[in-house]
Amino acid sequence: GLRAAAVLMVLAYHLKLPFAKGGLLGVTVFFVISGFLITRILVSELESTHTINLKKFWIRRIRRLLPAVLAMAAVLIPVSAVFNRVLFTKACADLLSAIFCYNNWQQIFHNISYFENAGIPSPLTHCWSLAVEAQFYLLYPLLLLFFAKMEGWKKISACATLLLAFISIGAMWILFDPSNDPSRIYYGTDTRSFSLLFGAFLVFVTKNMPAKRKRRKVQLPWFSRDAVGSAALLVLFYIMIKADGYDSFLYRGGQGIASACTVLVIFSLMETNGTLSRVLSAAPLKWISDRSYGIYLWHYPVILLISGGRSA
């Protein structure tokens, strides 16, 4: 359900709906979720085998990401060739970067703005976020393998993950210039990886929590997981409604707050009998969530084709 809410906000943002000025934060939510889920897989494998089968891990990630991108491109390119030659040209120019997951850096090196486009934007611009995730999938398992050789590797990994997250937030803060277009910061792996790392950090914090909670006899009702998660979700939606892509707040702490709120929501949802968990498990949200990756991939090119190239 959280994933469904994230993709709906991104969709609303690209449709330029007035209540979704900050709908681009849906990608931030995706990053936190991905960091959490992937790290949980990696840590579980390290616990059971004391290593990570990198080849198997990377092949699974490629099978998850690449076929859907290729299918989308196989339809987008011939259709745009017929109906919009500018979209066709830009899709062809960005195709390799989308397939090999360096699209975000291509946008940076060519000074392409995410927020202002001279003419029609590329229908593959949204693949920048897949590139950031893929680069995380490539590098973070290597970091965990390095620390896994040390005694107390979980604590070391947790501290290193949190440190890297704050370095990334610091890089976003320092590199942001209110007088310039923020696209370099928006696209950068270095300035966006903190969301993935926050999700990864949650794995280390909660790994053994269920056993500890059973031994805890007193729990303050006003500090329940459900209340914390619900409040965090409301804050997240409030930021999405109020902030826009040029807002200094987003780059000087706002993205970090949104990531932290997402962490708290995920933490709340780990308590499966909570009210928030039941709400976000509703059948319509689950249906959207199961198709969220496909919706994300297809919505932007479809909007551009239908509108003749006009989008956020």
mmCIF file of C-alpha atoms in Angstrom:
data_model
loop_
_atom_site.group_PDB
_atom_site.id
_atom_site.type_symbol
_atom_site.label_atom_id
_atom_site.label_comp_id
_atom_site.label_asym_id
_atom_site.label_seq_id
_atom_site.Cartn_x
_atom_site.Cartn_y
_atom_site.Cartn_z
ATOM 1 C CA GLY A 1 0.000 0.000 0.000
ATOM 2 C CA LEU A 2 2.831 2.391 0.738
ATOM 3 C CA ARG A 3 4.332 1.589 -2.643
ATOM 4 C CA ALA A 4 0.948 2.229 -4.266
ATOM 5 C CA ALA A 5 0.677 5.627 -2.577
ATOM 6 C CA ALA A 6 4.172 6.505 -3.817
ATOM 7 C CA VAL A 7 3.475 5.672 -7.465
ATOM 8 C CA LEU A 8 0.132 7.497 -7.360
ATOM 9 C CA MET A 9 1.866 10.646 -6.110
ATOM 10 C CA VAL A 10 4.462 10.438 -8.899
ATOM 11 C CA LEU A 11 1.672 9.958 -11.416
ATOM 12 C CA ALA A 12 -0.217 12.954 -10.003
ATOM 13 C CA TYR A 13 2.958 15.047 -10.175
ATOM 14 C CA HIS A 14 3.528 14.289 -13.852
ATOM 15 C CA LEU A 15 -0.129 15.017 -14.556
ATOM 16 C CA LYS A 16 0.464 18.428 -12.913
ATOM 17 C CA LEU A 17 -2.382 17.982 -10.452
ATOM 18 C CA PRO A 18 -2.444 20.967 -8.062
ATOM 19 C CA PHE A 19 -2.377 18.892 -4.860
ATOM 20 C CA ALA A 20 0.789 17.030 -5.912
ATOM 21 C CA LYS A 21 3.414 19.776 -6.305
ATOM 22 C CA GLY A 22 5.781 17.611 -4.284
ATOM 23 C CA GLY A 23 4.648 14.304 -5.768
ATOM 24 C CA LEU A 24 8.229 13.746 -6.875
ATOM 25 C CA LEU A 25 8.809 12.613 -3.275
ATOM 26 C CA GLY A 26 7.085 9.403 -4.285
ATOM 27 C CA VAL A 27 10.476 8.425 -5.715
ATOM 28 C CA THR A 28 12.048 9.092 -2.314
ATOM 29 C CA VAL A 29 9.546 6.672 -0.784
ATOM 30 C CA PHE A 30 10.453 4.077 -3.426
ATOM 31 C CA PHE A 31 14.137 4.481 -2.589
ATOM 32 C CA VAL A 32 13.583 3.865 1.131
ATOM 33 C CA ILE A 33 11.422 0.807 0.451
ATOM 34 C CA SER A 34 14.012 -0.607 -1.962
ATOM 35 C CA GLY A 35 16.877 0.000 0.449
ATOM 36 C CA PHE A 36 14.967 -1.788 3.202
ATOM 37 C CA LEU A 37 13.875 -4.805 1.146
ATOM 38 C CA ILE A 38 17.201 -5.356 -0.600
ATOM 39 C CA THR A 39 19.237 -5.031 2.582
ATOM 40 C CA ARG A 40 16.942 -7.467 4.374
ATOM 41 C CA ILE A 41 17.684 -10.013 1.650
ATOM 42 C CA LEU A 42 21.429 -9.374 1.837
ATOM 43 C CA VAL A 43 21.633 -9.503 5.643
ATOM 44 C CA SER A 44 19.585 -12.707 5.795
ATOM 45 C CA GLU A 45 21.943 -14.333 3.292
ATOM 46 C CA LEU A 46 24.984 -13.192 5.253
ATOM 47 C CA GLU A 47 23.525 -14.592 8.451
ATOM 48 C CA SER A 48 22.821 -17.998 6.923
ATOM 49 C CA THR A 49 25.813 -18.454 4.603
ATOM 50 C CA HIS A 50 28.346 -15.858 5.853
ATOM 51 C CA THR A 51 28.674 -14.552 2.306
ATOM 52 C CA ILE A 52 26.678 -13.068 -0.558
ATOM 53 C CA ASN A 53 26.353 -14.804 -3.906
ATOM 54 C CA LEU A 54 26.938 -11.617 -5.877
ATOM 55 C CA LYS A 55 26.431 -13.207 -9.284
ATOM 56 C CA LYS A 56 23.045 -14.624 -8.277
ATOM 57 C CA PHE A 57 22.027 -11.371 -6.571
ATOM 58 C CA TRP A 58 22.931 -9.171 -9.522
ATOM 59 C CA ILE A 59 21.299 -11.501 -12.058
ATOM 60 C CA ARG A 60 18.062 -11.412 -10.038
ATOM 61 C CA ARG A 61 18.149 -7.620 -9.974
ATOM 62 C CA ILE A 62 18.765 -7.487 -13.738
ATOM 63 C CA ARG A 63 15.857 -9.861 -14.344
ATOM 64 C CA ARG A 64 13.683 -7.671 -12.148
ATOM 65 C CA LEU A 65 14.550 -4.339 -13.792
ATOM 66 C CA LEU A 66 15.704 -4.868 -17.371
ATOM 67 C CA PRO A 67 12.984 -6.893 -19.157
ATOM 68 C CA ALA A 68 10.308 -4.356 -18.227
ATOM 69 C CA VAL A 69 12.481 -1.479 -19.491
ATOM 70 C CA LEU A 70 13.139 -3.314 -22.764
ATOM 71 C CA ALA A 71 9.429 -4.062 -23.206
ATOM 72 C CA MET A 72 8.535 -0.428 -22.618
ATOM 73 C CA ALA A 73 11.211 0.765 -25.047
ATOM 74 C CA ALA A 74 10.143 -1.796 -27.673
ATOM 75 C CA VAL A 75 6.707 -0.180 -27.735
ATOM 76 C CA LEU A 76 7.719 3.430 -27.090
ATOM 77 C CA ILE A 77 10.276 3.794 -29.886
ATOM 78 C CA PRO A 78 8.167 2.623 -32.852
ATOM 79 C CA VAL A 79 5.043 4.390 -31.566
ATOM 80 C CA SER A 80 6.900 7.664 -31.060
ATOM 81 C CA ALA A 81 8.487 7.274 -34.497
ATOM 82 C CA VAL A 82 4.978 7.384 -35.969
ATOM 83 C CA PHE A 83 3.339 10.009 -33.748
ATOM 84 C CA ASN A 84 6.116 12.264 -32.418
ATOM 85 C CA ARG A 85 9.525 12.326 -34.060
ATOM 86 C CA VAL A 86 11.056 14.511 -31.349
ATOM 87 C CA LEU A 87 10.141 11.965 -28.668
ATOM 88 C CA PHE A 88 11.505 9.234 -30.938
ATOM 89 C CA THR A 89 14.849 11.010 -31.321
ATOM 90 C CA LYS A 90 15.205 11.668 -27.591
ATOM 91 C CA ALA A 91 14.173 8.126 -26.655
ATOM 92 C CA CYS A 92 16.817 6.705 -28.985
ATOM 93 C CA ALA A 93 19.452 9.025 -27.499
ATOM 94 C CA ASP A 94 18.632 7.892 -23.949
ATOM 95 C CA LEU A 95 18.010 4.208 -24.631
ATOM 96 C CA LEU A 96 21.482 2.905 -23.764
ATOM 97 C CA SER A 97 21.647 4.932 -20.556
ATOM 98 C CA ALA A 98 18.264 3.516 -19.516
ATOM 99 C CA ILE A 99 19.313 -0.065 -20.282
ATOM 100 C CA PHE A 100 22.753 0.135 -18.648
ATOM 101 C CA CYS A 101 21.537 2.203 -15.689
ATOM 102 C CA TYR A 102 23.563 5.383 -15.984
ATOM 103 C CA ASN A 103 20.683 7.592 -17.091
ATOM 104 C CA ASN A 104 20.953 9.884 -14.069
ATOM 105 C CA TRP A 105 24.586 10.736 -14.813
ATOM 106 C CA GLN A 106 23.836 11.222 -18.495
ATOM 107 C CA GLN A 107 21.244 13.824 -17.522
ATOM 108 C CA ILE A 108 23.800 15.507 -15.252
ATOM 109 C CA PHE A 109 26.662 15.526 -17.763
ATOM 110 C CA HIS A 110 24.394 16.947 -20.480
ATOM 111 C CA ASN A 111 22.935 19.582 -18.102
ATOM 112 C CA ILE A 112 19.390 18.368 -18.686
ATOM 113 C CA SER A 113 16.915 19.814 -16.224
ATOM 114 C CA TYR A 114 14.309 17.594 -14.613
ATOM 115 C CA PHE A 115 12.120 20.615 -13.914
ATOM 116 C CA GLU A 116 12.503 22.813 -17.005
ATOM 117 C CA ASN A 117 12.752 21.383 -20.491
ATOM 118 C CA ALA A 118 13.590 23.415 -23.585
ATOM 119 C CA GLY A 119 10.997 21.837 -25.810
ATOM 120 C CA ILE A 120 9.879 18.256 -25.344
ATOM 121 C CA PRO A 121 11.556 16.181 -22.584
ATOM 122 C CA SER A 122 12.896 12.701 -23.180
ATOM 123 C CA PRO A 123 10.306 9.972 -22.515
ATOM 124 C CA LEU A 124 13.036 8.030 -20.718
ATOM 125 C CA THR A 125 13.946 10.803 -18.264
ATOM 126 C CA HIS A 126 12.187 8.973 -15.441
ATOM 127 C CA CYS A 127 14.681 6.110 -15.779
ATOM 128 C CA TRP A 128 17.120 8.192 -13.736
ATOM 129 C CA SER A 129 15.677 6.676 -10.548
ATOM 130 C CA LEU A 130 16.190 3.116 -11.823
ATOM 131 C CA ALA A 131 19.826 4.033 -12.433
ATOM 132 C CA VAL A 132 20.272 5.238 -8.848
ATOM 133 C CA GLU A 133 18.752 2.018 -7.507
ATOM 134 C CA ALA A 134 20.858 -0.153 -9.810
ATOM 135 C CA GLN A 135 24.042 1.616 -8.708
ATOM 136 C CA PHE A 136 23.054 0.987 -5.089
ATOM 137 C CA TYR A 137 22.482 -2.700 -5.892
ATOM 138 C CA LEU A 138 25.949 -2.825 -7.418
ATOM 139 C CA LEU A 139 27.911 -1.144 -4.635
ATOM 140 C CA TYR A 140 26.129 -1.756 -1.328
ATOM 141 C CA PRO A 141 26.498 -5.582 -1.321
ATOM 142 C CA LEU A 142 30.250 -5.095 -1.758
ATOM 143 C CA LEU A 143 30.281 -2.834 1.292
ATOM 144 C CA LEU A 144 28.402 -5.421 3.365
ATOM 145 C CA LEU A 145 30.754 -8.180 2.232
ATOM 146 C CA PHE A 146 33.722 -6.087 3.343
ATOM 147 C CA PHE A 147 32.285 -5.504 6.816
ATOM 148 C CA ALA A 148 31.059 -9.112 7.118
ATOM 149 C CA LYS A 149 34.674 -10.184 7.591
ATOM 150 C CA MET A 150 34.863 -8.246 10.863
ATOM 151 C CA GLU A 151 33.681 -9.194 14.310
ATOM 152 C CA GLY A 152 30.436 -7.434 15.148
ATOM 153 C CA TRP A 153 29.816 -6.773 11.465
ATOM 154 C CA LYS A 154 26.153 -5.874 11.946
ATOM 155 C CA LYS A 155 26.899 -2.967 14.249
ATOM 156 C CA ILE A 156 29.754 -1.828 12.013
ATOM 157 C CA SER A 157 27.552 -2.077 8.921
ATOM 158 C CA ALA A 158 24.751 -0.169 10.641
ATOM 159 C CA CYS A 159 27.087 2.645 11.729
ATOM 160 C CA ALA A 160 28.725 2.847 8.299
ATOM 161 C CA THR A 161 25.322 2.889 6.589
ATOM 162 C CA LEU A 162 24.063 5.708 8.783
ATOM 163 C CA LEU A 163 27.311 7.661 8.355
ATOM 164 C CA LEU A 164 27.108 7.373 4.561
ATOM 165 C CA ALA A 165 23.470 8.471 4.677
ATOM 166 C CA PHE A 166 24.353 11.663 6.547
ATOM 167 C CA ILE A 167 27.283 12.316 4.199
ATOM 168 C CA SER A 168 24.842 12.056 1.299
ATOM 169 C CA ILE A 169 22.407 14.460 2.988
ATOM 170 C CA GLY A 170 25.316 16.814 3.625
ATOM 171 C CA ALA A 171 26.324 16.651 -0.036
ATOM 172 C CA MET A 172 22.787 17.589 -1.074
ATOM 173 C CA TRP A 173 22.758 20.500 1.386
ATOM 174 C CA ILE A 174 26.209 21.797 0.352
ATOM 175 C CA LEU A 175 25.757 21.443 -3.418
ATOM 176 C CA PHE A 176 22.326 23.054 -3.461
ATOM 177 C CA ASP A 177 22.324 26.601 -4.802
ATOM 178 C CA PRO A 178 18.934 28.350 -4.627
ATOM 179 C CA SER A 179 19.871 30.520 -7.602
ATOM 180 C CA ASN A 180 20.475 27.542 -9.906
ATOM 181 C CA ASP A 181 18.418 24.651 -11.215
ATOM 182 C CA PRO A 182 18.574 21.809 -8.622
ATOM 183 C CA SER A 183 18.597 18.998 -11.196
ATOM 184 C CA ARG A 184 22.248 18.042 -10.526
ATOM 185 C CA ILE A 185 21.336 17.359 -6.903
ATOM 186 C CA TYR A 186 18.044 15.734 -7.804
ATOM 187 C CA TYR A 187 19.657 13.229 -10.178
ATOM 188 C CA GLY A 188 22.910 12.482 -8.351
ATOM 189 C CA THR A 189 23.600 9.099 -6.827
ATOM 190 C CA ASP A 190 25.805 10.826 -4.273
ATOM 191 C CA THR A 191 23.048 13.233 -3.239
ATOM 192 C CA ARG A 192 20.114 10.806 -3.330
ATOM 193 C CA SER A 193 21.510 7.575 -1.895
ATOM 194 C CA PHE A 194 20.655 8.564 1.682
ATOM 195 C CA SER A 195 17.048 7.453 1.141
ATOM 196 C CA LEU A 196 18.194 3.953 0.177
ATOM 197 C CA LEU A 197 20.654 3.947 3.070
ATOM 198 C CA PHE A 198 17.981 4.982 5.574
ATOM 199 C CA GLY A 199 15.935 2.000 4.443
ATOM 200 C CA ALA A 200 18.995 -0.219 4.797
ATOM 201 C CA PHE A 201 19.679 1.094 8.309
ATOM 202 C CA LEU A 202 16.168 0.129 9.419
ATOM 203 C CA VAL A 203 17.014 -3.521 8.729
ATOM 204 C CA PHE A 204 19.838 -3.487 11.276
ATOM 205 C CA VAL A 205 17.709 -1.661 13.846
ATOM 206 C CA THR A 206 14.760 -4.060 13.611
ATOM 207 C CA LYS A 207 16.519 -7.349 12.889
ATOM 208 C CA ASN A 208 15.944 -8.833 16.350
ATOM 209 C CA MET A 209 13.190 -6.524 17.546
ATOM 210 C CA PRO A 210 10.259 -8.995 17.634
ATOM 211 C CA ALA A 211 11.962 -11.136 20.292
ATOM 212 C CA LYS A 212 12.793 -8.088 22.373
ATOM 213 C CA ARG A 213 9.236 -6.745 22.184
ATOM 214 C CA LYS A 214 7.810 -10.003 23.583
ATOM 215 C CA ARG A 215 9.852 -9.535 26.746
ATOM 216 C CA ARG A 216 8.655 -5.976 27.163
ATOM 217 C CA LYS A 217 5.685 -5.951 29.533
ATOM 218 C CA VAL A 218 4.890 -2.228 29.507
ATOM 219 C CA GLN A 219 4.230 -0.313 26.306
ATOM 220 C CA LEU A 220 3.100 3.303 26.318
ATOM 221 C CA PRO A 221 -0.090 3.497 24.247
ATOM 222 C CA TRP A 222 0.692 6.996 22.966
ATOM 223 C CA PHE A 223 3.988 5.716 21.565
ATOM 224 C CA SER A 224 2.609 2.764 19.653
ATOM 225 C CA ARG A 225 4.049 1.867 16.283
ATOM 226 C CA ASP A 226 0.677 2.503 14.688
ATOM 227 C CA ALA A 227 0.441 6.071 15.999
ATOM 228 C CA VAL A 228 4.016 6.880 14.994
ATOM 229 C CA GLY A 229 3.566 5.441 11.508
ATOM 230 C CA SER A 230 0.254 7.219 10.945
ATOM 231 C CA ALA A 231 1.710 10.556 12.034
ATOM 232 C CA ALA A 232 4.751 10.042 9.808
ATOM 233 C CA LEU A 233 2.533 9.247 6.823
ATOM 234 C CA LEU A 234 0.516 12.421 7.387
ATOM 235 C CA VAL A 235 3.726 14.482 7.542
ATOM 236 C CA LEU A 236 4.904 12.828 4.345
ATOM 237 C CA PHE A 237 1.683 13.664 2.506
ATOM 238 C CA TYR A 238 1.773 17.222 3.856
ATOM 239 C CA ILE A 239 5.270 17.748 2.414
ATOM 240 C CA MET A 240 4.152 16.260 -0.905
ATOM 241 C CA ILE A 241 1.237 18.691 -1.075
ATOM 242 C CA LYS A 242 3.142 21.826 -0.020
ATOM 243 C CA ALA A 243 6.668 21.534 -1.452
ATOM 244 C CA ASP A 244 7.691 21.742 -5.097
ATOM 245 C CA GLY A 245 10.827 20.797 -7.000
ATOM 246 C CA TYR A 246 12.465 24.193 -6.507
ATOM 247 C CA ASP A 247 11.729 24.490 -2.793
ATOM 248 C CA SER A 248 14.939 25.008 -0.797
ATOM 249 C CA PHE A 249 13.379 23.046 2.051
ATOM 250 C CA LEU A 250 13.568 19.820 0.023
ATOM 251 C CA TYR A 251 17.323 20.094 -0.469
ATOM 252 C CA ARG A 252 18.174 21.398 2.954
ATOM 253 C CA GLY A 253 16.645 18.696 5.078
ATOM 254 C CA GLY A 254 13.226 18.113 3.525
ATOM 255 C CA GLN A 255 14.236 15.041 1.538
ATOM 256 C CA GLY A 256 15.877 13.657 4.652
ATOM 257 C CA ILE A 257 12.712 14.264 6.681
ATOM 258 C CA ALA A 258 10.624 12.564 3.986
ATOM 259 C CA SER A 259 12.995 9.580 4.050
ATOM 260 C CA ALA A 260 12.859 9.401 7.846
ATOM 261 C CA CYS A 261 9.054 9.538 7.751
ATOM 262 C CA THR A 262 9.033 6.661 5.273
ATOM 263 C CA VAL A 263 11.298 4.674 7.601
ATOM 264 C CA LEU A 264 8.836 5.235 10.456
ATOM 265 C CA VAL A 265 5.916 4.152 8.283
ATOM 266 C CA ILE A 266 7.721 0.934 7.304
ATOM 267 C CA PHE A 267 8.590 0.356 10.962
ATOM 268 C CA SER A 268 4.911 0.726 11.823
ATOM 269 C CA LEU A 269 3.837 -1.635 9.044
ATOM 270 C CA MET A 270 6.057 -4.378 10.447
ATOM 271 C CA GLU A 271 3.390 -4.661 13.147
ATOM 272 C CA THR A 272 0.915 -6.376 10.853
ATOM 273 C CA ASN A 273 -2.095 -6.147 13.177
ATOM 274 C CA GLY A 274 -2.030 -2.347 13.321
ATOM 275 C CA THR A 275 -4.730 -0.107 11.895
ATOM 276 C CA LEU A 276 -2.349 1.526 9.408
ATOM 277 C CA SER A 277 -1.214 -1.864 8.187
ATOM 278 C CA ARG A 278 -4.791 -2.948 7.593
ATOM 279 C CA VAL A 279 -5.618 0.279 5.751
ATOM 280 C CA LEU A 280 -2.600 0.023 3.464
ATOM 281 C CA SER A 281 -3.374 -3.655 2.839
ATOM 282 C CA ALA A 282 -6.687 -2.780 1.173
ATOM 283 C CA ALA A 283 -7.275 -4.704 -2.043
ATOM 284 C CA PRO A 284 -7.201 -1.677 -4.420
ATOM 285 C CA LEU A 285 -3.876 -0.495 -2.992
ATOM 286 C CA LYS A 286 -2.426 -3.991 -3.176
ATOM 287 C CA TRP A 287 -3.521 -4.241 -6.821
ATOM 288 C CA ILE A 288 -1.729 -0.984 -7.638
ATOM 289 C CA SER A 289 1.303 -1.975 -5.588
ATOM 290 C CA ASP A 290 1.714 -5.267 -7.426
ATOM 291 C CA ARG A 291 1.874 -3.279 -10.674
ATOM 292 C CA SER A 292 3.707 -0.222 -9.350
ATOM 293 C CA TYR A 293 6.931 -0.820 -11.270
ATOM 294 C CA GLY A 294 5.061 -1.181 -14.548
ATOM 295 C CA ILE A 295 2.919 1.860 -13.791
ATOM 296 C CA TYR A 296 6.038 3.889 -13.052
ATOM 297 C CA LEU A 297 7.751 2.806 -16.260
ATOM 298 C CA TRP A 298 4.792 3.389 -18.569
ATOM 299 C CA HIS A 299 3.033 6.437 -17.147
ATOM 300 C CA TYR A 300 5.572 9.075 -18.188
ATOM 301 C CA PRO A 301 5.995 8.076 -21.860
ATOM 302 C CA VAL A 302 2.211 7.670 -22.197
ATOM 303 C CA ILE A 303 1.589 11.140 -20.728
ATOM 304 C CA LEU A 304 4.121 12.660 -23.143
ATOM 305 C CA LEU A 305 2.675 10.865 -26.154
ATOM 306 C CA ILE A 306 -0.887 11.869 -25.307
ATOM 307 C CA SER A 307 0.000 15.493 -24.467
ATOM 308 C CA GLY A 308 2.378 15.972 -27.370
ATOM 309 C CA GLY A 309 5.355 16.257 -25.050
ATOM 310 C CA ARG A 310 4.047 18.522 -22.292
ATOM 311 C CA SER A 311 4.678 17.275 -18.754
ATOM 312 C CA ALA A 312 6.321 18.178 -15.443
#
